[in-house]
Coordinates of C-alpha atoms and ligand atoms in Angstrom, one line a residue:
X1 CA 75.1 28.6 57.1
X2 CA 74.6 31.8 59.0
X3 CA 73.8 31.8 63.1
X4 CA 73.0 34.8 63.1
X5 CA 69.2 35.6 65.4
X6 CA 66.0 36.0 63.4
X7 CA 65.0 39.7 64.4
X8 CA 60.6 39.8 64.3
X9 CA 58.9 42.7 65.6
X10 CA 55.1 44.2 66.5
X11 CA 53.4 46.5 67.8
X12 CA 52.9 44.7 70.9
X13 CA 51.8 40.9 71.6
X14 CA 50.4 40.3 68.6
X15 CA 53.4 39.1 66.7
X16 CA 54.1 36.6 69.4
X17 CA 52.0 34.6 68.0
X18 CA 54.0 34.4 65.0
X19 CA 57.5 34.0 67.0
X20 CA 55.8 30.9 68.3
X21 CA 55.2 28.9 65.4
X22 CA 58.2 30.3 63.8
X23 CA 60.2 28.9 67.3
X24 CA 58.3 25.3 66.1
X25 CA 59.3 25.4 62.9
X26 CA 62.8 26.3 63.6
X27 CA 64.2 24.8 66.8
X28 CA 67.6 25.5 66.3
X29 CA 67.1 29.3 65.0
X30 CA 67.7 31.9 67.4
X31 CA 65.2 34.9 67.4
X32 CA 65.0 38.5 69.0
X33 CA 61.2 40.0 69.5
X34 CA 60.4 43.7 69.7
X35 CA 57.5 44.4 71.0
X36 CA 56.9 48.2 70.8
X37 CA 54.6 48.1 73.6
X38 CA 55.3 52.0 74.1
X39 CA 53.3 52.6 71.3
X40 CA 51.1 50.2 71.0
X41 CA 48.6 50.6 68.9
X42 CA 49.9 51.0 65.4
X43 CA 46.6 50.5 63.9
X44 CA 45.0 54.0 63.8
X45 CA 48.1 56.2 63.2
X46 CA 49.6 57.5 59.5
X47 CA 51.3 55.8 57.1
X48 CA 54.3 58.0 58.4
X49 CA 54.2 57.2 61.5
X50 CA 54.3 53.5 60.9
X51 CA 57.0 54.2 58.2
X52 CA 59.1 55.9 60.8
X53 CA 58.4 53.4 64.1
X54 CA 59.2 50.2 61.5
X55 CA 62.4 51.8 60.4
X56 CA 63.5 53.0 64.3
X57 CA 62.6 49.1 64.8
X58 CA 64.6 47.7 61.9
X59 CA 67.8 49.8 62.7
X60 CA 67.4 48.2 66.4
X61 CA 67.6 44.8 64.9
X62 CA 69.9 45.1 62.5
X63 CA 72.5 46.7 65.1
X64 CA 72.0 43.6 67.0
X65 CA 73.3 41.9 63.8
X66 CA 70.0 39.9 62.8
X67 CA 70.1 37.9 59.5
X68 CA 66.5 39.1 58.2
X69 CA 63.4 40.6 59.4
X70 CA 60.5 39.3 59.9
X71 CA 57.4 42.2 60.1
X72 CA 54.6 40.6 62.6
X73 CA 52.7 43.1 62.5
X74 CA 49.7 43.5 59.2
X75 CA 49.6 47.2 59.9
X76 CA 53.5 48.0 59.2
X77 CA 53.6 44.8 56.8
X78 CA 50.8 47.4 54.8
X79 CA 52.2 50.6 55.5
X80 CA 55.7 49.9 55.5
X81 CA 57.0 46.8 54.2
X82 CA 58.5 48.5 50.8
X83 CA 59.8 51.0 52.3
X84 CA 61.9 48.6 54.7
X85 CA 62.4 46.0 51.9
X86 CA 64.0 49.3 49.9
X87 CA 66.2 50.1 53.3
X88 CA 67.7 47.7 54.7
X89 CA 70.1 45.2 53.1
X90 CA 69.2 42.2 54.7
X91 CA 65.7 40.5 54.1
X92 CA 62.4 41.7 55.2
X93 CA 59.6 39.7 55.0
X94 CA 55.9 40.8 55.8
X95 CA 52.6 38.4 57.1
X96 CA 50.2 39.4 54.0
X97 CA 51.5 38.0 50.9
X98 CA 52.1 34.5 52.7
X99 CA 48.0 34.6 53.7
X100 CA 47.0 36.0 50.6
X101 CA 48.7 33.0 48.8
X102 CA 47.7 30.4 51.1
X103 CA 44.2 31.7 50.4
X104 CA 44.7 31.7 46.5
X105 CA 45.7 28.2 46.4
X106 CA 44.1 26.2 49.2
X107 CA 40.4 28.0 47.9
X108 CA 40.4 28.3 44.5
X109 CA 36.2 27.7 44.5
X110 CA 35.5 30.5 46.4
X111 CA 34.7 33.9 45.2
X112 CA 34.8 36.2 48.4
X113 CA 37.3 36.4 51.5
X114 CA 36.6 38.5 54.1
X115 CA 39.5 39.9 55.5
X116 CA 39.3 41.7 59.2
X117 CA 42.2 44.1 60.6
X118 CA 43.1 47.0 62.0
X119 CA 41.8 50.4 60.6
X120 CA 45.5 51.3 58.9
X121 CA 45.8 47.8 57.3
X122 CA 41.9 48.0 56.0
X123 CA 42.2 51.2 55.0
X124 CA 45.4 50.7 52.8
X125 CA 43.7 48.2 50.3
X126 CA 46.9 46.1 51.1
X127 CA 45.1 42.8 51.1
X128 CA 43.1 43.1 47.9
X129 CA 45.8 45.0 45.8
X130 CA 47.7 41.5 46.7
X131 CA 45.1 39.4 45.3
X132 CA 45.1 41.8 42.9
X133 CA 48.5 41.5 42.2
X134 CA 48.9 37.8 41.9
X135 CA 46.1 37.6 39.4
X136 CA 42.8 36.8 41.8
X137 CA 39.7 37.3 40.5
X138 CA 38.2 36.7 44.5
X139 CA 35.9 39.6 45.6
X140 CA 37.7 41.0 49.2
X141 CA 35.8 42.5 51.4
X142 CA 37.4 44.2 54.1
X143 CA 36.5 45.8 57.3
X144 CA 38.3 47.2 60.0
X145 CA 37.7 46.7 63.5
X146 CA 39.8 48.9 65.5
X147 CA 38.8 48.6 68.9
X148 CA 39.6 44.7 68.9
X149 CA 43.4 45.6 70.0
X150 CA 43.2 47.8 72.8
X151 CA 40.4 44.7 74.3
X152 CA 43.0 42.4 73.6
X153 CA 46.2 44.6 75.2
X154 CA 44.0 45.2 78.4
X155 CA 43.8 41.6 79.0
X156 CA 39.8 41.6 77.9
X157 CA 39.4 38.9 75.1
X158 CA 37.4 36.5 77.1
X159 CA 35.0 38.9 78.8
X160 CA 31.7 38.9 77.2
X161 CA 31.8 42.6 76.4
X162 CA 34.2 41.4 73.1
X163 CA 31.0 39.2 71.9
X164 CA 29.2 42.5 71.7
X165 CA 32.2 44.4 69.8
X166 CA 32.7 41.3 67.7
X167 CA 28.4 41.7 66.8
X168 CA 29.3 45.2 66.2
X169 CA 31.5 45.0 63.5
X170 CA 31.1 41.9 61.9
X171 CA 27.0 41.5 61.8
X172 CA 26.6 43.0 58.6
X173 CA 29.7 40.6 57.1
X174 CA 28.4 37.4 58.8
X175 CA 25.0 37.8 56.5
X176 CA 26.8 38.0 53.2
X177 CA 27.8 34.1 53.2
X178 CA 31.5 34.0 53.4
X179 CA 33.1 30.9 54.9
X180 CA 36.8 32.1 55.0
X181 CA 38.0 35.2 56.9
X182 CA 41.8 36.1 57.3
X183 CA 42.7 37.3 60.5
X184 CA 44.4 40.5 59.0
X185 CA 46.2 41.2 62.4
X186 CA 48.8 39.4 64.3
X187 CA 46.7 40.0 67.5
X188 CA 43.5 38.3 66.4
X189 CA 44.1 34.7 66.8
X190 CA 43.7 35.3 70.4
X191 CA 40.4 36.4 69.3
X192 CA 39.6 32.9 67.9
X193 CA 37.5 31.4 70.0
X194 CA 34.8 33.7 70.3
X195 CA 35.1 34.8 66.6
X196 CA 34.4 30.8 65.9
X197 CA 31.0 31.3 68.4
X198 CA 29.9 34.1 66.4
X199 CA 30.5 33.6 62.8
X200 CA 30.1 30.0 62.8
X201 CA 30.9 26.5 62.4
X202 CA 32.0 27.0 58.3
X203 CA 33.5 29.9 58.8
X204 CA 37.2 29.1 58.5
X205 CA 39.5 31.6 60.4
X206 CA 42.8 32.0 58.2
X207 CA 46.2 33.2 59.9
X208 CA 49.4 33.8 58.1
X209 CA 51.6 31.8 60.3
X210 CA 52.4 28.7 58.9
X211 CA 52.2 30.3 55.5
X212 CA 55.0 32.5 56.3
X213 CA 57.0 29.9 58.2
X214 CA 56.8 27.5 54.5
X215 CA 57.9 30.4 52.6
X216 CA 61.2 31.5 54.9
X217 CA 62.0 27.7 55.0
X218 CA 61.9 27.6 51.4
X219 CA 63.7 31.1 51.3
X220 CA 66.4 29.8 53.6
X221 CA 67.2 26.9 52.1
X222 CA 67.6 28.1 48.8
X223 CA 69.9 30.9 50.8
X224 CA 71.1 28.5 52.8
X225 CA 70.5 30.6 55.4
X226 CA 70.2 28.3 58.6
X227 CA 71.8 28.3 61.7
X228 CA 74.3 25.5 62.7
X229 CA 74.7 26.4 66.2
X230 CA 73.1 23.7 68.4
X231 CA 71.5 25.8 71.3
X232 CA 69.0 28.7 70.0
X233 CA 67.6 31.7 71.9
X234 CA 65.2 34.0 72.1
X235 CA 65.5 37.5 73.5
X236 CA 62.3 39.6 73.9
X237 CA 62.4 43.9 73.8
X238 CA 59.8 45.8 74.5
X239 CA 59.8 49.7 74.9
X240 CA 57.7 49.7 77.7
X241 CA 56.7 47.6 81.1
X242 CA 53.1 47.7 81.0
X243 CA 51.4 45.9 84.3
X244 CA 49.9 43.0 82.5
X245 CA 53.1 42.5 80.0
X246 CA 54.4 39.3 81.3
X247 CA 50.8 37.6 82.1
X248 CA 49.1 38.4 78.7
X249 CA 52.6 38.3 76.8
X250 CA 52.8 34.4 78.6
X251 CA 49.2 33.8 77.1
X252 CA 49.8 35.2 73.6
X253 CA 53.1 32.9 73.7
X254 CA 51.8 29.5 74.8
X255 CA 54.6 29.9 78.0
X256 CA 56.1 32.0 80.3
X257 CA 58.2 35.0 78.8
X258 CA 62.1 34.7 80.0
X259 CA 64.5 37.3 78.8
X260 CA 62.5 40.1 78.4
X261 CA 64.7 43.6 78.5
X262 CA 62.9 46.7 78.4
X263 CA 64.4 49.7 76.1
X264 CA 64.1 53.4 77.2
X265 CA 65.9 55.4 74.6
X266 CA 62.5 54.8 71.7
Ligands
DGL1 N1 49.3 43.3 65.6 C1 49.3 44.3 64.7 C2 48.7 44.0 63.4 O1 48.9 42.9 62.9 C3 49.1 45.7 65.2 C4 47.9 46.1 65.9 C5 48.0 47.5 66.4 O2 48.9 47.8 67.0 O3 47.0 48.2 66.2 O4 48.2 44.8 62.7

C-alpha cells in the first residue's frame, strides 16, 4: 500500500482531461495537477526546452512526495518521457504507448491511423516509431495542427472559426479514407465535437485515457501500489492565473476547479 498523491502534469488544461478519468477510475487515490499555464504552449518549442520544463515539473512533484508521474501531455510524453523515465526514481508514465496499444489491438483490420497533434509531437515521429516498435505494420499518417491549442486556451473551441481551422488542416486527411484518428494531444477531446461534424460519422476519435488508466491499474496492482487512505484529494498548480483559468479549467474538468494554488518561482 502506498498513499502517497499521484503527481500528473500539462502544459495547461489539456491533461485535465486525463486527471478526470483517472479521478473515476481511482476514487480513493489522491492526485496533484500542474498545469504550466505560464508557458503554455509546449507544442512549438525544442526538444530542450520541453526536456528542461518536464524535468523543473517533475522535481516539483516529486518534492511534494508523489508516488509516480503521470505525463498528460503528448508533446513532453514525445520529447521527454526517456529522459524523465532515466531521471527520476519513481515511475513515469507517458499517454502514447497506452493509445498506440489500444489502437494495435482493438483494430487489427485496419491499415492506416491518422494521428493529429501538436507540431513537436508530429514532428518527433513519436507515434509511428511506437507502432514501429511494438511490431505494426499500420501505415501512420501524421499531421500537426498547431493552432488548435492556443483556440482551445482562449476559450474558442465552439466558435465556428475552429470549423474553418479544423478544414484547414485536416481536408487533405479526411479524403484518404481513414476511419480511426488518435487525438495525439491531451487538449483535443475538447475538440470532439466539431471534429466528429467534420470528419464524419465512421471516423472514430481515439484518446489515450482509459488506455492509460488500464495500464497503471494493472501497474499498481502488481506494485501494489494503491492507496488505503479513505478520503482522496486533489490539488491543482498552475504557474500562472490567466483570466479564463477557472471557467475553461471547470469545462476541460467536467466541475468546478477547488484548490487551485498558483506558483511564482517557475
Ligand atoms: N496538451 C499538450 C499535448 O498533449 C500540449 C499542448 C501544447 O501545449 O502545445 O501535447
Amino acid at each position: 500500500m502506498n498513499s502517497a498523491p499521484i503527481g500528473i502534469f500539462d502544459s495547461g488544461l489539456g491533461g485535465l482531461t486525463i486527471l478526470r478519468s483517472l479521478e473515476k477510475k481511482f476514487p480513493n487515490e489522491s492526485f496533484i495537477y500542474l498545469g504550466d499555464t505560464a508557458r503554455v504552449p509546449y507544442g512549438n518549442k525544442s526538444a530542450q526546452t520541453i526536456i528542461n520544463y518536464s524535468k523543473q515539473i517533475g522535481e516539483f512533484l516529486t518534492n511534494h512526495n508523489v508516488k509516480l508521474i503521470i505525463v498528460a501531455c503528448n508533446t513532453s510524453s514525445a520529447l521527454a518521457l526517456n529522459v524523465m523515465q532515466n531521471y527520476f526514481s519513481i515511475p513515469v508514465f507517458g499517454v502514447i504507448e497506452p493509445a498506440v496499444l489500444y489502437v494495435e489491438n482493438k483494430f487489427p483490420k485496419s491499415n492506416s491511423i491518422a494521428v493529429i497533434g501538436t507540431r513537436g509531437t508530429i514532428e518527433s515521429k513519436a507515434y509511428s516509431n511506437q507502432f514501429k516498435k511494438i511490431g505494426s505494420t499500420k501505415n501512420i499518417i501524421e499531421k500537426a495542427c498547431p493552432l488548435f491549442v492556443p483556440i482551445i486556451e482562449e476559450g474558442l473551441s465552439s466558435e465556428l472559426i475552429i470549423n474553418e481551422i479544423i478544414n484547414y488542416y485536416l481536408n487533405d486527411l479526411r479524403k484518404l479514407n481513414i476511419n480511426q484518428f488518435i487525438l495525439g494531444c491531451t487538449h483535443y477531446p475538447i475538440l470532439k465535437f466539431a471534429l466528429k461534424n467534420f470528419l464524419g460519422d465512421n471516423a472514430e476519435l481515439i484518446t489515450s485515457e482509459l488506455a492509460l488508466s488500464n495500464i497503471l491499474e494493472k501497474f499498481m496492482i502488481e506494485q501494489n501500489m494503491f492507496s488505503n487512505k479513505k478520503q482522496s484529494e486533489t490539488s491543482f498548480y498552475i504557474t500562472d492565473m490567466p483570466q479564463k483559468f477557472l471557467e475553461l479549467g471547470s469545462r476541460f474538468f467536467g466541475s468546478n476547479l477547488c484548490n487551485v494554488k498558483y506558483i511564482s518561482n517557475f
